[in-house]
Structures are given as structure tokens and as C-alpha cells.
Amino acid sequence: VILRLRHLGLGPVEHFPFLDPPQPSRVQEGYRELAELCALDDKKEITASGRRMANLPVEPRFARILLEARKSGALAPALIIVSMLSVQDPRERPLAKQGEADKLHKRLLHGKSDFLGWLNLRQFHDDALQSLPSKSQARKFCRPNFLTYLRMQARRHTLRPAAESMSPP
């Protein structure tokens, strides 16, 4: 909210007429985090980086990841990871089938990184979608693989507009 208000030129969050204003300690924590992300300068003014971050439909910390990934040529995997972190975990573990679910999910894990595991899950799902002709087939694929169809779809669409609007560095 702080970043968005600054970006829109609506002044400091402390002066905005909220119906239910945030606690001062939360505002100070927000300023600290935005300064750490280089979205605000020492005078609490929005930076060029902050303006780019404010245009992305994700939390500032995720926006910063995407900006840095774009600079280093790693935007595609960063988009996948950020989109997975931006939605509820699509993996399911029903009480009656936890062992079976764990076994199926284990094949997608990566020994060195949970983030690389997200990339594995995305690739597994995308590979399956390529061979499935309809949404109902995609739904049927998710169920025995202990994945939530709607969450997987949300993950696919979370950052598409943002990715398309991010010009090369």
C-alpha cells in the first residue's frame, strides 16, 4: 500500500484517509522493507526501481526478484517461482492418502532447492497439458497426481500480463 500510494502520488501513508488506518508499527516496518528493497530512498521517496515494482501485480519483495531476474537473464524461471509463491500450494495431501501423495510429489523434488522443485512441478504439469486436449482432461490429470487444478491454473495466469509488459533490460 505504501508503494502504491507513493507511485500514484497520493502522499505518505500516514496522511491517507483510511477507514481503518494501519498501525504505526506496521507502517514503519513497511517503510523499512521498501528501503531494503531499494523501492524508496532515504527520504521515503519512490525510486525508479520502486516505480517498476509498483507496476507489477505482486508483493514488492517478489517484484524485486523479478526485476533482478530480468537483469540477469533469468526472468522465465523467476516468473515460475514467484507465481508459485504467490498462490496457495497446489499440491494436495488428503488424510487418507498422504503416503501415496508424498510418493508422487517426491518425484518432483529437487535435492538442492525447493525453488527448483517448483520448476520441476511446473514442467511436469506443462508437459502433461501439452498432451491433454481439454480442460476436463487436465482436471482428470490433476486428481490422481494430487494437484489442485484451480491452483495450478491460477499459477499459470498469475504473472502472464506482468511478464508480457516487462521489456528486456
C-alpha positions as YAML, in Angstrom:
chain: A
units: angstrom
residues:
- id: 1
  name: VAL
  ca: [0.00, 0.00, 0.00]
- id: 2
  name: ILE
  ca: [2.83, 2.37, 0.85]
- id: 3
  name: LEU
  ca: [4.50, 1.78, -2.51]
- id: 4
  name: ARG
  ca: [1.23, 2.06, -4.43]
- id: 5
  name: LEU
  ca: [0.34, 5.37, -2.71]
- id: 6
  name: ARG
  ca: [3.78, 6.78, -3.50]
- id: 7
  name: HIS
  ca: [3.55, 5.58, -7.08]
- id: 8
  name: LEU
  ca: [0.15, 7.23, -7.55]
- id: 9
  name: GLY
  ca: [1.41, 10.46, -5.99]
- id: 10
  name: LEU
  ca: [-1.05, 10.29, -3.10]
- id: 11
  name: GLY
  ca: [1.49, 11.22, -0.45]
- id: 12
  name: PRO
  ca: [2.59, 9.45, 2.71]
- id: 13
  name: VAL
  ca: [0.50, 6.57, 4.00]
- id: 14
  name: GLU
  ca: [0.29, 8.30, 7.39]
- id: 15
  name: HIS
  ca: [-1.83, 11.09, 5.83]
- id: 16
  name: PHE
  ca: [-4.12, 8.94, 3.70]
- id: 17
  name: PRO
  ca: [-7.75, 8.90, 4.96]
- id: 18
  name: PHE
  ca: [-8.14, 5.14, 5.54]
- id: 19
  name: LEU
  ca: [-11.38, 3.97, 7.15]
- id: 20
  name: ASP
  ca: [-9.24, 1.63, 9.23]
- id: 21
  name: PRO
  ca: [-5.68, 3.02, 9.24]
- id: 22
  name: PRO
  ca: [-2.73, 0.64, 9.66]
- id: 23
  name: GLN
  ca: [-0.87, 0.54, 12.94]
- id: 24
  name: PRO
  ca: [2.15, 2.89, 13.04]
- id: 25
  name: SER
  ca: [4.49, -0.04, 13.75]
- id: 26
  name: ARG
  ca: [3.27, -1.80, 10.58]
- id: 27
  name: VAL
  ca: [3.80, 1.39, 8.56]
- id: 28
  name: GLN
  ca: [7.36, 1.72, 9.87]
- id: 29
  name: GLU
  ca: [8.04, -1.95, 9.05]
- id: 30
  name: GLY
  ca: [6.70, -1.33, 5.54]
- id: 31
  name: TYR
  ca: [8.99, 1.66, 5.05]
- id: 32
  name: ARG
  ca: [11.95, -0.37, 6.30]
- id: 33
  name: GLU
  ca: [11.22, -3.22, 3.90]
- id: 34
  name: LEU
  ca: [10.73, -0.86, 0.93]
- id: 35
  name: ALA
  ca: [14.03, 0.88, 1.71]
- id: 36
  name: GLU
  ca: [15.74, -2.51, 1.93]
- id: 37
  name: LEU
  ca: [14.31, -3.40, -1.49]
- id: 38
  name: CYS
  ca: [15.52, -0.05, -2.88]
- id: 39
  name: ALA
  ca: [11.94, 0.94, -3.70]
- id: 40
  name: LEU
  ca: [12.16, 4.07, -1.52]
- id: 41
  name: ASP
  ca: [15.15, 6.29, -0.90]
- id: 42
  name: ASP
  ca: [16.37, 7.72, 2.43]
- id: 43
  name: LYS
  ca: [13.73, 10.48, 2.22]
- id: 44
  name: LYS
  ca: [10.97, 7.89, 1.66]
- id: 45
  name: GLU
  ca: [10.54, 8.98, -1.95]
- id: 46
  name: ILE
  ca: [9.87, 6.38, -4.61]
- id: 47
  name: THR
  ca: [12.87, 5.34, -6.70]
- id: 48
  name: ALA
  ca: [12.94, 4.32, -10.36]
- id: 49
  name: SER
  ca: [13.11, 0.71, -9.19]
- id: 50
  name: GLY
  ca: [10.16, 1.34, -6.90]
- id: 51
  name: ARG
  ca: [8.08, 2.66, -9.81]
- id: 52
  name: ARG
  ca: [8.80, -0.50, -11.80]
- id: 53
  name: MET
  ca: [7.97, -2.63, -8.76]
- id: 54
  name: ALA
  ca: [4.68, -0.79, -8.20]
- id: 55
  name: ASN
  ca: [3.55, -1.73, -11.71]
- id: 56
  name: LEU
  ca: [3.85, -5.47, -11.05]
- id: 57
  name: PRO
  ca: [0.85, -7.33, -9.57]
- id: 58
  name: VAL
  ca: [2.83, -8.93, -6.75]
- id: 59
  name: GLU
  ca: [4.23, -8.04, -3.36]
- id: 60
  name: PRO
  ca: [7.26, -5.70, -3.52]
- id: 61
  name: ARG
  ca: [9.71, -8.43, -2.46]
- id: 62
  name: PHE
  ca: [8.55, -10.61, -5.37]
- id: 63
  name: ALA
  ca: [8.64, -7.64, -7.73]
- id: 64
  name: ARG
  ca: [12.25, -7.04, -6.74]
- id: 65
  name: ILE
  ca: [13.09, -10.67, -7.50]
- id: 66
  name: LEU
  ca: [11.57, -10.29, -10.96]
- id: 67
  name: LEU
  ca: [13.45, -7.07, -11.69]
- id: 68
  name: GLU
  ca: [16.76, -8.64, -10.69]
- id: 69
  name: ALA
  ca: [15.98, -11.82, -12.62]
- id: 70
  name: ARG
  ca: [15.29, -9.76, -15.73]
- id: 71
  name: LYS
  ca: [18.66, -8.03, -15.37]
- id: 72
  name: SER
  ca: [20.49, -11.34, -15.05]
- id: 73
  name: GLY
  ca: [18.61, -13.09, -17.85]
- id: 74
  name: ALA
  ca: [16.72, -15.44, -15.53]
- id: 75
  name: LEU
  ca: [13.23, -14.00, -15.85]
- id: 76
  name: ALA
  ca: [11.50, -17.17, -17.10]
- id: 77
  name: PRO
  ca: [12.37, -19.37, -14.10]
- id: 78
  name: ALA
  ca: [11.87, -16.45, -11.69]
- id: 79
  name: LEU
  ca: [8.35, -15.91, -13.05]
- id: 80
  name: ILE
  ca: [7.55, -19.56, -12.38]
- id: 81
  name: ILE
  ca: [8.92, -19.45, -8.85]
- id: 82
  name: VAL
  ca: [7.23, -16.14, -7.98]
- id: 83
  name: SER
  ca: [3.93, -17.28, -9.43]
- id: 84
  name: MET
  ca: [4.12, -20.48, -7.34]
- id: 85
  name: LEU
  ca: [4.90, -18.46, -4.22]
- id: 86
  name: SER
  ca: [2.03, -16.07, -4.97]
- id: 87
  name: VAL
  ca: [-0.70, -18.71, -4.88]
- id: 88
  name: GLN
  ca: [-1.59, -21.38, -2.35]
- id: 89
  name: ASP
  ca: [0.40, -24.60, -2.72]
- id: 90
  name: PRO
  ca: [-1.28, -26.65, -5.45]
- id: 91
  name: ARG
  ca: [-0.14, -29.97, -4.03]
- id: 92
  name: GLU
  ca: [-2.73, -31.93, -2.05]
- id: 93
  name: ARG
  ca: [-2.21, -34.42, 0.79]
- id: 94
  name: PRO
  ca: [-5.58, -35.97, 1.65]
- id: 95
  name: LEU
  ca: [-5.52, -37.61, 5.08]
- id: 96
  name: ALA
  ca: [-6.50, -41.00, 3.70]
- id: 97
  name: LYS
  ca: [-3.79, -40.93, 1.02]
- id: 98
  name: GLN
  ca: [-0.89, -38.95, 2.49]
- id: 99
  name: GLY
  ca: [1.68, -41.66, 1.80]
- id: 100
  name: GLU
  ca: [0.60, -42.01, -1.82]
- id: 101
  name: ALA
  ca: [0.57, -38.22, -2.28]
- id: 102
  name: ASP
  ca: [4.02, -37.88, -0.71]
- id: 103
  name: LYS
  ca: [5.37, -40.60, -3.01]
- id: 104
  name: LEU
  ca: [4.02, -38.87, -6.13]
- id: 105
  name: HIS
  ca: [5.19, -35.43, -5.02]
- id: 106
  name: LYS
  ca: [8.64, -36.74, -4.09]
- id: 107
  name: ARG
  ca: [9.50, -37.43, -7.73]
- id: 108
  name: LEU
  ca: [9.27, -33.67, -8.39]
- id: 109
  name: LEU
  ca: [11.54, -32.62, -5.55]
- id: 110
  name: HIS
  ca: [14.98, -31.25, -6.25]
- id: 111
  name: GLY
  ca: [17.79, -32.24, -3.93]
- id: 112
  name: LYS
  ca: [19.32, -28.79, -3.74]
- id: 113
  name: SER
  ca: [16.39, -26.38, -3.75]
- id: 114
  name: ASP
  ca: [12.67, -26.14, -3.07]
- id: 115
  name: PHE
  ca: [12.54, -23.46, -5.77]
- id: 116
  name: LEU
  ca: [13.94, -25.89, -8.32]
- id: 117
  name: GLY
  ca: [11.28, -28.31, -7.15]
- id: 118
  name: TRP
  ca: [8.68, -25.70, -8.16]
- id: 119
  name: LEU
  ca: [10.28, -25.60, -11.59]
- id: 120
  name: ASN
  ca: [10.04, -29.39, -11.77]
- id: 121
  name: LEU
  ca: [6.35, -29.25, -10.83]
- id: 122
  name: ARG
  ca: [5.69, -26.59, -13.46]
- id: 123
  name: GLN
  ca: [7.47, -28.63, -16.14]
- id: 124
  name: PHE
  ca: [5.64, -31.82, -15.14]
- id: 125
  name: HIS
  ca: [2.27, -30.04, -15.35]
- id: 126
  name: ASP
  ca: [3.05, -28.20, -18.58]
- id: 127
  name: ASP
  ca: [4.30, -31.38, -20.26]
- id: 128
  name: ALA
  ca: [1.07, -33.13, -19.32]
- id: 129
  name: LEU
  ca: [-1.08, -30.22, -20.57]
- id: 130
  name: GLN
  ca: [0.57, -30.41, -23.98]
- id: 131
  name: SER
  ca: [-0.86, -33.89, -24.48]
- id: 132
  name: LEU
  ca: [-4.30, -33.22, -22.95]
- id: 133
  name: PRO
  ca: [-6.91, -31.91, -25.37]
- id: 134
  name: SER
  ca: [-9.37, -30.34, -22.92]
- id: 135
  name: LYS
  ca: [-9.86, -28.73, -19.51]
- id: 136
  name: SER
  ca: [-11.73, -31.79, -18.30]
- id: 137
  name: GLN
  ca: [-8.72, -33.93, -19.23]
- id: 138
  name: ALA
  ca: [-6.45, -31.52, -17.36]
- id: 139
  name: ARG
  ca: [-8.71, -31.77, -14.31]
- id: 140
  name: LYS
  ca: [-8.61, -35.57, -14.53]
- id: 141
  name: PHE
  ca: [-4.79, -35.43, -14.74]
- id: 142
  name: CYS
  ca: [-4.51, -33.33, -11.57]
- id: 143
  name: ARG
  ca: [-6.65, -35.54, -9.33]
- id: 144
  name: PRO
  ca: [-4.51, -38.74, -9.33]
- id: 145
  name: ASN
  ca: [-1.33, -36.62, -9.16]
- id: 146
  name: PHE
  ca: [-2.62, -34.90, -6.02]
- id: 147
  name: LEU
  ca: [-2.65, -31.43, -7.57]
- id: 148
  name: THR
  ca: [-5.39, -28.85, -7.28]
- id: 149
  name: TYR
  ca: [-6.49, -27.93, -10.80]
- id: 150
  name: LEU
  ca: [-7.66, -24.40, -9.93]
- id: 151
  name: ARG
  ca: [-4.43, -23.56, -8.09]
- id: 152
  name: MET
  ca: [-2.35, -24.86, -10.97]
- id: 153
  name: GLN
  ca: [-4.39, -22.69, -13.35]
- id: 154
  name: ALA
  ca: [-4.01, -19.67, -11.07]
- id: 155
  name: ARG
  ca: [-0.27, -20.27, -11.06]
- id: 156
  name: ARG
  ca: [-0.25, -20.32, -14.86]
- id: 157
  name: HIS
  ca: [-2.07, -16.99, -15.14]
- id: 158
  name: THR
  ca: [-0.81, -15.01, -12.12]
- id: 159
  name: LEU
  ca: [2.04, -13.16, -13.81]
- id: 160
  name: ARG
  ca: [1.40, -13.55, -17.54]
- id: 161
  name: PRO
  ca: [0.36, -9.88, -18.06]
- id: 162
  name: ALA
  ca: [3.31, -8.66, -15.99]
- id: 163
  name: ALA
  ca: [5.75, -10.84, -17.92]
- id: 164
  name: GLU
  ca: [4.46, -9.56, -21.22]
- id: 165
  name: SER
  ca: [4.86, -5.94, -20.11]
- id: 166
  name: MET
  ca: [8.44, -6.37, -18.83]
- id: 167
  name: SER
  ca: [10.71, -5.15, -21.55]
- id: 168
  name: PRO
  ca: [14.23, -6.57, -21.81]
- id: 169
  name: PRO
  ca: [16.81, -4.94, -19.51]
...
